Amino acid sequence: MAHPTQLGFQDAASPIMEELLHFHDHTLMIVFLISTLVLYIIVAMISTKLTNKYILDSQEVEIIWTVLPAIILTLIALPSLRILYLMDEINDPHLTIKAIGHQWYWSYEYTDYTDLGFDSYMIPTQELTPGQFRLLEADHRMVVPVESPVRVLVTAEDVLHSWAVPALGVKMDAVPGRLNQTAFITSRPGVFYGQCSEICGANHSFMPIVVEAVPLQHFENWSSLMLEDA
């Protein structure tokens, strides 16, 4: 959950998000080292006589400023490609959910169950109870079992939307007439918030996404109650 004055990412709630956080730190370290080196060179050139206007070319220097950036880009690209492939892997999901974007709410269909689906609308500010978050609470949460592979099929009924939950490290565009998919595994129980991340009209800001990860037994009890009410 994000909080005021926060500078970093939200706490990771899935293995993929943990990988993304590690990659962010790895890349930030490289950026810091490059910035420090450039700043040192600038200060050294201003404060000392570390210049020579008679040097027209230097093969050694040209080799360094060609090879060094190539090495740096490789150190960034290889971990990035690894994470991209990990995010595309969907192996034997225990649960498949279809998330459909509408103007301006989400609907969810649990395809492994017969007639288990619901619409999820934002709770208006005047109806919030103490402890709930403005613009982030929904009247129906997408409930998933913790530590189980979940596949989410994402599409839209009208215009472009985007299904995104930062703590889980997932973001997938919802395109009318097209079925995209993403997957995640929640590493701990909890409630994780997201929002539509594609401008979709006047009420784009009022399309929260709430994922609740619960133990398997609680999920089975919840699904049984939902099927009874259907």
CSV table of C-alpha atoms in Angstrom, one decimal:
chain,number,residue,atom,x,y,z
A,1,MET,CA,0.0,0.0,0.0
A,2,ALA,CA,1.4,3.4,-1.0
A,3,HIS,CA,1.6,6.1,1.7
A,4,PRO,CA,2.4,9.9,1.7
A,5,THR,CA,6.0,10.9,1.1
A,6,GLN,CA,6.8,7.5,-0.2
A,7,LEU,CA,9.9,7.5,-2.5
A,8,GLY,CA,10.2,3.8,-3.4
A,9,PHE,CA,7.9,1.1,-4.7
A,10,GLN,CA,5.2,-0.6,-2.7
A,11,ASP,CA,6.2,-3.7,-0.7
A,12,ALA,CA,6.4,-6.7,-3.0
A,13,ALA,CA,3.6,-9.2,-2.7
A,14,SER,CA,4.7,-11.6,-5.5
A,15,PRO,CA,7.9,-13.2,-6.7
A,16,ILE,CA,7.8,-11.2,-9.9
A,17,MET,CA,7.6,-7.9,-8.0
A,18,GLU,CA,10.5,-8.9,-5.9
A,19,GLU,CA,12.5,-9.5,-9.1
A,20,LEU,CA,11.5,-6.1,-10.4
A,21,LEU,CA,12.6,-4.4,-7.2
A,22,HIS,CA,16.0,-6.1,-7.4
A,23,PHE,CA,16.3,-5.1,-11.0
A,24,HIS,CA,15.4,-1.5,-10.1
A,25,ASP,CA,18.1,-1.4,-7.4
A,26,HIS,CA,20.6,-3.0,-9.8
A,27,THR,CA,19.9,-0.3,-12.5
A,28,LEU,CA,19.9,2.5,-10.0
A,29,MET,CA,23.3,1.4,-8.8
A,30,ILE,CA,24.7,1.6,-12.3
A,31,VAL,CA,23.1,5.0,-12.9
A,32,PHE,CA,24.7,6.3,-9.6
A,33,LEU,CA,28.1,5.1,-10.5
A,34,ILE,CA,27.9,6.7,-14.0
A,35,SER,CA,26.7,10.0,-12.5
A,36,THR,CA,29.4,10.0,-9.9
A,37,LEU,CA,32.1,9.4,-12.6
A,38,VAL,CA,30.8,12.1,-14.8
A,39,LEU,CA,30.5,14.6,-11.9
A,40,TYR,CA,34.1,13.7,-10.9
A,41,ILE,CA,35.4,14.3,-14.4
A,42,ILE,CA,33.6,17.7,-14.6
A,43,VAL,CA,34.9,18.9,-11.3
A,44,ALA,CA,38.4,17.7,-12.1
A,45,MET,CA,38.4,19.5,-15.4
A,46,ILE,CA,37.2,22.7,-13.8
A,47,SER,CA,39.5,22.7,-10.7
A,48,THR,CA,42.7,21.3,-12.3
A,49,LYS,CA,44.6,21.4,-15.5
A,50,LEU,CA,43.3,18.0,-16.6
A,51,THR,CA,43.0,19.1,-20.2
A,52,ASN,CA,45.3,19.0,-23.3
A,53,LYS,CA,44.1,21.1,-26.2
A,54,TYR,CA,46.8,19.6,-28.5
A,55,ILE,CA,45.4,16.0,-28.4
A,56,LEU,CA,43.5,15.5,-31.7
A,57,ASP,CA,42.7,11.8,-31.2
A,58,SER,CA,43.4,8.9,-28.9
A,59,GLN,CA,42.7,5.4,-29.9
A,60,GLU,CA,42.8,4.1,-26.3
A,61,VAL,CA,40.2,6.7,-25.1
A,62,GLU,CA,37.9,5.9,-28.1
A,63,ILE,CA,38.1,2.2,-27.3
A,64,ILE,CA,37.2,2.8,-23.7
A,65,TRP,CA,34.2,5.0,-24.5
A,66,THR,CA,32.9,2.5,-27.0
A,67,VAL,CA,33.4,-0.7,-25.1
A,68,LEU,CA,32.4,0.5,-21.6
A,69,PRO,CA,28.9,1.7,-22.6
A,70,ALA,CA,28.4,-1.7,-24.4
A,71,ILE,CA,29.3,-3.5,-21.3
A,72,ILE,CA,27.0,-1.3,-19.2
A,73,LEU,CA,24.1,-1.8,-21.6
A,74,THR,CA,24.6,-5.6,-21.5
A,75,LEU,CA,24.6,-5.6,-17.7
A,76,ILE,CA,21.2,-3.8,-17.9
A,77,ALA,CA,19.7,-5.8,-20.8
A,78,LEU,CA,20.4,-9.3,-19.6
A,79,PRO,CA,18.6,-9.1,-16.3
A,80,SER,CA,15.8,-7.2,-18.0
A,81,LEU,CA,15.3,-9.9,-20.6
A,82,ARG,CA,15.3,-12.6,-17.9
A,83,ILE,CA,12.5,-10.8,-16.0
A,84,LEU,CA,10.5,-10.3,-19.2
A,85,TYR,CA,10.6,-14.0,-19.9
A,86,LEU,CA,9.6,-14.8,-16.3
A,87,MET,CA,6.6,-12.5,-16.6
A,88,ASP,CA,5.4,-14.2,-19.8
A,89,GLU,CA,5.6,-17.7,-18.2
A,90,ILE,CA,2.2,-19.1,-17.2
A,91,ASN,CA,2.7,-22.7,-16.0
A,92,ASP,CA,-0.3,-24.7,-14.8
A,93,PRO,CA,-2.5,-22.0,-13.2
A,94,HIS,CA,-4.6,-23.2,-10.3
A,95,LEU,CA,-7.2,-20.5,-11.0
A,96,THR,CA,-8.2,-18.5,-14.1
A,97,ILE,CA,-10.1,-15.2,-13.8
A,98,LYS,CA,-11.3,-13.0,-16.7
A,99,ALA,CA,-11.2,-9.3,-15.9
A,100,ILE,CA,-13.3,-7.1,-18.2
A,101,GLY,CA,-13.0,-3.4,-18.3
A,102,HIS,CA,-16.0,-1.2,-18.7
A,103,GLN,CA,-16.7,2.6,-18.5
A,104,TRP,CA,-16.2,2.8,-15.6
A,105,TYR,CA,-16.0,-0.4,-13.5
A,106,TRP,CA,-14.5,-3.9,-13.7
A,107,SER,CA,-16.2,-7.2,-13.9
A,108,TYR,CA,-14.7,-10.6,-13.0
A,109,GLU,CA,-15.6,-14.1,-14.1
A,110,TYR,CA,-14.1,-17.1,-12.5
A,111,THR,CA,-13.9,-19.4,-15.5
A,112,ASP,CA,-13.1,-22.6,-13.4
A,113,TYR,CA,-16.6,-22.2,-11.7
A,114,THR,CA,-20.0,-22.3,-13.2
A,115,ASP,CA,-21.8,-18.9,-12.9
A,116,LEU,CA,-19.3,-17.3,-10.5
A,117,GLY,CA,-18.8,-13.6,-11.6
A,118,PHE,CA,-19.6,-10.1,-10.4
A,119,ASP,CA,-19.2,-6.4,-11.2
A,120,SER,CA,-16.8,-4.4,-9.1
A,121,TYR,CA,-17.6,-0.7,-8.6
A,122,MET,CA,-15.8,2.0,-6.6
A,123,ILE,CA,-17.3,2.8,-3.3
A,124,PRO,CA,-18.3,6.5,-3.3
A,125,THR,CA,-16.5,8.7,-0.8
A,126,GLN,CA,-19.6,9.4,1.2
A,127,GLU,CA,-20.2,5.7,1.8
A,128,LEU,CA,-16.7,4.8,3.0
A,129,THR,CA,-16.2,3.5,6.5
A,130,PRO,CA,-13.3,4.4,8.9
A,131,GLY,CA,-10.1,2.7,7.7
A,132,GLN,CA,-11.1,2.5,4.0
A,133,PHE,CA,-9.2,4.4,1.3
A,134,ARG,CA,-10.7,7.0,-0.9
A,135,LEU,CA,-10.8,6.1,-4.6
A,136,LEU,CA,-9.3,2.7,-3.9
A,137,GLU,CA,-12.1,0.7,-2.3
A,138,ALA,CA,-14.4,-1.5,-4.4
A,139,ASP,CA,-17.8,-3.0,-3.4
A,140,HIS,CA,-16.6,-6.5,-4.6
A,141,ARG,CA,-13.0,-7.6,-4.3
A,142,MET,CA,-11.2,-10.1,-6.6
A,143,VAL,CA,-10.5,-12.9,-4.1
A,144,VAL,CA,-7.6,-15.3,-4.8
A,145,PRO,CA,-5.9,-18.1,-2.8
A,146,VAL,CA,-2.5,-17.2,-1.5
A,147,GLU,CA,0.6,-18.9,-2.9
A,148,SER,CA,-1.3,-20.3,-5.8
A,149,PRO,CA,-0.6,-19.5,-9.5
A,150,VAL,CA,-3.4,-17.3,-10.8
A,151,ARG,CA,-4.0,-16.5,-14.5
A,152,VAL,CA,-5.9,-13.3,-15.4
A,153,LEU,CA,-7.4,-12.9,-18.8
A,154,VAL,CA,-7.9,-9.2,-19.5
A,155,THR,CA,-10.2,-7.6,-22.1
A,156,ALA,CA,-12.5,-4.6,-22.4
A,157,GLU,CA,-16.1,-4.1,-23.5
A,158,ASP,CA,-15.9,-0.5,-24.8
A,159,VAL,CA,-12.6,1.4,-24.8
A,160,LEU,CA,-9.0,0.8,-23.8
A,161,HIS,CA,-8.4,0.1,-20.1
A,162,SER,CA,-5.4,-1.4,-18.2
A,163,TRP,CA,-5.6,-3.8,-15.3
A,164,ALA,CA,-2.7,-3.0,-12.9
A,165,VAL,CA,-1.8,-3.9,-9.3
A,166,PRO,CA,1.7,-2.5,-8.4
A,167,ALA,CA,2.3,-4.6,-5.3
A,168,LEU,CA,1.9,-7.8,-7.5
A,169,GLY,CA,4.0,-6.4,-10.3
A,170,VAL,CA,1.3,-6.9,-12.9
A,171,LYS,CA,-0.1,-4.5,-15.6
A,172,MET,CA,-1.9,-5.7,-18.6
A,173,ASP,CA,-3.8,-3.6,-21.3
A,174,ALA,CA,-7.5,-4.4,-21.7
A,175,VAL,CA,-8.3,-4.1,-25.4
A,176,PRO,CA,-11.8,-4.5,-26.9
A,177,GLY,CA,-12.0,-7.6,-29.0
A,178,ARG,CA,-8.6,-9.0,-27.8
A,179,LEU,CA,-7.8,-11.3,-24.9
A,180,ASN,CA,-4.5,-10.6,-23.1
A,181,GLN,CA,-3.2,-12.6,-20.2
A,182,THR,CA,-1.0,-12.2,-17.2
A,183,ALA,CA,-0.2,-14.3,-14.2
A,184,PHE,CA,0.9,-13.9,-10.6
A,185,ILE,CA,1.4,-15.7,-7.3
A,186,THR,CA,0.7,-13.9,-4.1
A,187,SER,CA,3.4,-14.6,-1.6
A,188,ARG,CA,1.4,-13.5,1.5
A,189,PRO,CA,-2.2,-12.8,2.5
A,190,GLY,CA,-3.4,-9.3,2.2
A,191,VAL,CA,-5.4,-6.7,0.3
A,192,PHE,CA,-3.6,-5.2,-2.7
A,193,TYR,CA,-4.9,-2.1,-4.5
A,194,GLY,CA,-4.6,-1.0,-8.1
A,195,GLN,CA,-6.3,1.3,-10.6
A,196,CYS,CA,-7.1,1.5,-14.3
A,197,SER,CA,-3.8,2.6,-15.8
A,198,GLU,CA,-5.1,3.7,-19.3
A,199,ILE,CA,-7.0,6.9,-19.7
A,200,CYS,CA,-10.5,5.7,-20.6
A,201,GLY,CA,-12.8,8.7,-20.2
A,202,ALA,CA,-14.3,11.1,-17.7
A,203,ASN,CA,-14.4,8.6,-14.8
A,204,HIS,CA,-11.0,7.0,-15.5
A,205,SER,CA,-9.9,7.8,-11.9
A,206,PHE,CA,-12.8,5.9,-10.4
A,207,MET,CA,-12.0,2.4,-11.5
A,208,PRO,CA,-10.1,0.8,-8.5
A,209,ILE,CA,-8.9,-2.7,-8.5
A,210,VAL,CA,-8.8,-4.6,-5.2
A,211,VAL,CA,-7.2,-8.1,-5.0
A,212,GLU,CA,-7.6,-9.9,-1.7
A,213,ALA,CA,-5.3,-12.9,-1.1
A,214,VAL,CA,-6.6,-15.4,1.5
A,215,PRO,CA,-5.8,-18.9,2.6
A,216,LEU,CA,-7.1,-21.7,0.4
A,217,GLN,CA,-9.8,-22.8,2.9
A,218,HIS,CA,-11.1,-19.2,3.2
A,219,PHE,CA,-11.2,-19.0,-0.6
A,220,GLU,CA,-13.2,-22.2,-0.9
A,221,ASN,CA,-15.7,-20.9,1.7
A,222,TRP,CA,-15.9,-17.5,-0.2
A,223,SER,CA,-16.5,-19.2,-3.5
A,224,SER,CA,-19.2,-21.5,-2.0
A,225,LEU,CA,-21.0,-18.5,-0.6
A,226,MET,CA,-20.8,-16.6,-3.9
A,227,LEU,CA,-22.2,-19.6,-5.8
A,228,GLU,CA,-25.1,-19.9,-3.3
A,229,ASP,CA,-26.0,-16.2,-3.8
A,230,ALA,CA,-25.7,-16.5,-7.6
